[in-house]
């Protein structure tokens, strides 16, 4: 059995507008925004968890999914060895108990990785 998809995110230029849009479209409710990325996660949601936030200045954004892996660093190394490119990580998310990373696949699609800290 393969490793599961455990989270998704939508990152763009205006997190408030994106939360409003997806909230109205799907009935999603979000937590209070946190941190410099103005990131909010879905509350009281069935299925895969997700979040919406803002990217750095000049970044158009992305929609991605996160795959649970045993070790983010090892998975990033493997992604690079197979032709992908590391974007960030591994980075521990303070106070949450997880480590995350992002990579681009050989066609440039952004994929996330997540493991326990």
Coordinates of C-alpha atoms in Angstrom, one line a residue:
X1 CA 0.0 0.0 0.0
X2 CA 1.3 3.5 -0.9
X3 CA 1.6 6.5 1.4
X4 CA -1.7 8.5 1.9
X5 CA -2.6 12.0 1.0
X6 CA -3.3 13.7 4.3
X7 CA -3.7 17.4 3.6
X8 CA -4.2 20.0 0.8
X9 CA -3.6 23.7 0.6
X10 CA -4.5 26.6 -1.6
X11 CA -1.9 29.4 -1.4
X12 CA -2.5 32.6 -3.3
X13 CA -2.2 36.4 -3.3
X14 CA -5.2 37.2 -1.1
X15 CA -6.0 34.6 1.6
X16 CA -9.1 36.4 2.9
X17 CA -10.7 36.4 -0.6
X18 CA -9.8 32.7 -1.2
X19 CA -11.3 31.7 2.2
X20 CA -14.4 33.6 1.4
X21 CA -14.7 32.1 -2.0
X22 CA -14.2 28.5 -0.9
X23 CA -16.3 29.0 2.2
X24 CA -19.2 30.2 0.1
X25 CA -18.7 27.6 -2.6
X26 CA -18.3 24.5 -0.4
X27 CA -19.6 25.6 3.0
X28 CA -16.1 25.4 4.5
X29 CA -15.4 27.0 7.9
X30 CA -11.8 28.1 8.7
X31 CA -9.7 28.6 11.8
X32 CA -8.4 32.0 12.7
X33 CA -5.4 32.9 10.4
X34 CA -2.0 32.3 11.9
X35 CA 1.6 33.2 11.2
X36 CA 3.2 35.2 8.5
X37 CA 1.5 33.2 5.8
X38 CA -2.0 34.1 7.1
X39 CA -2.8 30.4 7.1
X40 CA -6.1 29.0 8.2
X41 CA -7.1 25.3 8.3
X42 CA -10.6 23.8 7.8
X43 CA -12.6 23.2 10.9
X44 CA -15.3 20.5 11.4
X45 CA -14.6 18.9 8.1
X46 CA -14.9 15.3 7.0
X47 CA -12.3 13.9 4.7
X48 CA -8.8 15.2 4.1
X49 CA -7.9 18.3 6.0
X50 CA -6.8 21.4 4.3
X51 CA -5.9 25.1 4.6
X52 CA -5.7 28.4 2.8
X53 CA -2.9 31.0 3.1
X54 CA -0.9 33.6 1.3
X55 CA 2.4 33.2 -0.5
X56 CA 5.4 35.5 -0.5
X57 CA 5.4 38.8 -2.3
X58 CA 5.4 38.2 -6.1
X59 CA 4.4 34.6 -5.9
X60 CA 1.3 33.6 -7.8
X61 CA 0.4 30.7 -5.6
X62 CA -0.4 27.0 -5.9
X63 CA -2.8 24.3 -5.1
X64 CA -1.2 21.2 -3.8
X65 CA -1.6 18.1 -1.7
X66 CA 0.6 16.6 1.0
X67 CA 1.6 13.0 1.3
X68 CA 2.4 11.4 4.7
X69 CA 6.0 10.0 4.6
X70 CA 8.2 8.5 7.3
X71 CA 11.0 11.1 6.7
X72 CA 10.5 14.3 4.8
X73 CA 14.3 14.8 4.2
X74 CA 14.7 11.4 2.7
X75 CA 11.6 11.8 0.6
X76 CA 12.8 15.2 -0.7
X77 CA 16.2 13.6 -1.6
X78 CA 14.4 10.8 -3.5
X79 CA 12.2 13.3 -5.3
X80 CA 15.3 15.1 -6.5
X81 CA 17.1 11.9 -7.5
X82 CA 14.0 11.1 -9.7
X83 CA 14.1 14.5 -11.5
X84 CA 12.1 16.7 -9.2
X85 CA 13.4 19.9 -7.5
X86 CA 13.3 20.8 -3.8
X87 CA 11.4 24.0 -3.0
X88 CA 11.6 24.0 0.8
X89 CA 12.2 21.8 3.8
X90 CA 12.4 19.8 5.7
X91 CA 11.0 22.4 8.2
X92 CA 9.3 21.7 11.5
X93 CA 6.1 23.6 12.0
X94 CA 6.4 25.2 15.5
X95 CA 3.9 24.0 18.0
X96 CA 2.2 21.6 15.7
X97 CA 4.5 18.5 15.9
X98 CA 4.9 18.0 12.1
X99 CA 7.7 18.4 9.6
X100 CA 6.8 19.6 6.1
X101 CA 8.6 20.0 2.7
X102 CA 7.7 21.0 -0.8
X103 CA 9.1 19.8 -4.1
X104 CA 8.3 20.3 -7.8
X105 CA 7.8 17.2 -9.9
X106 CA 9.6 16.9 -13.3
X107 CA 6.8 19.1 -14.8
X108 CA 6.8 21.7 -12.1
X109 CA 3.7 20.6 -10.1
X110 CA 4.1 21.5 -6.4
X111 CA 3.7 18.5 -4.1
X112 CA 3.9 18.6 -0.3
X113 CA 5.4 16.1 2.2
X114 CA 4.5 15.7 5.8
X115 CA 5.8 13.6 8.7
X116 CA 5.6 13.6 12.5
X117 CA 8.3 15.7 14.2

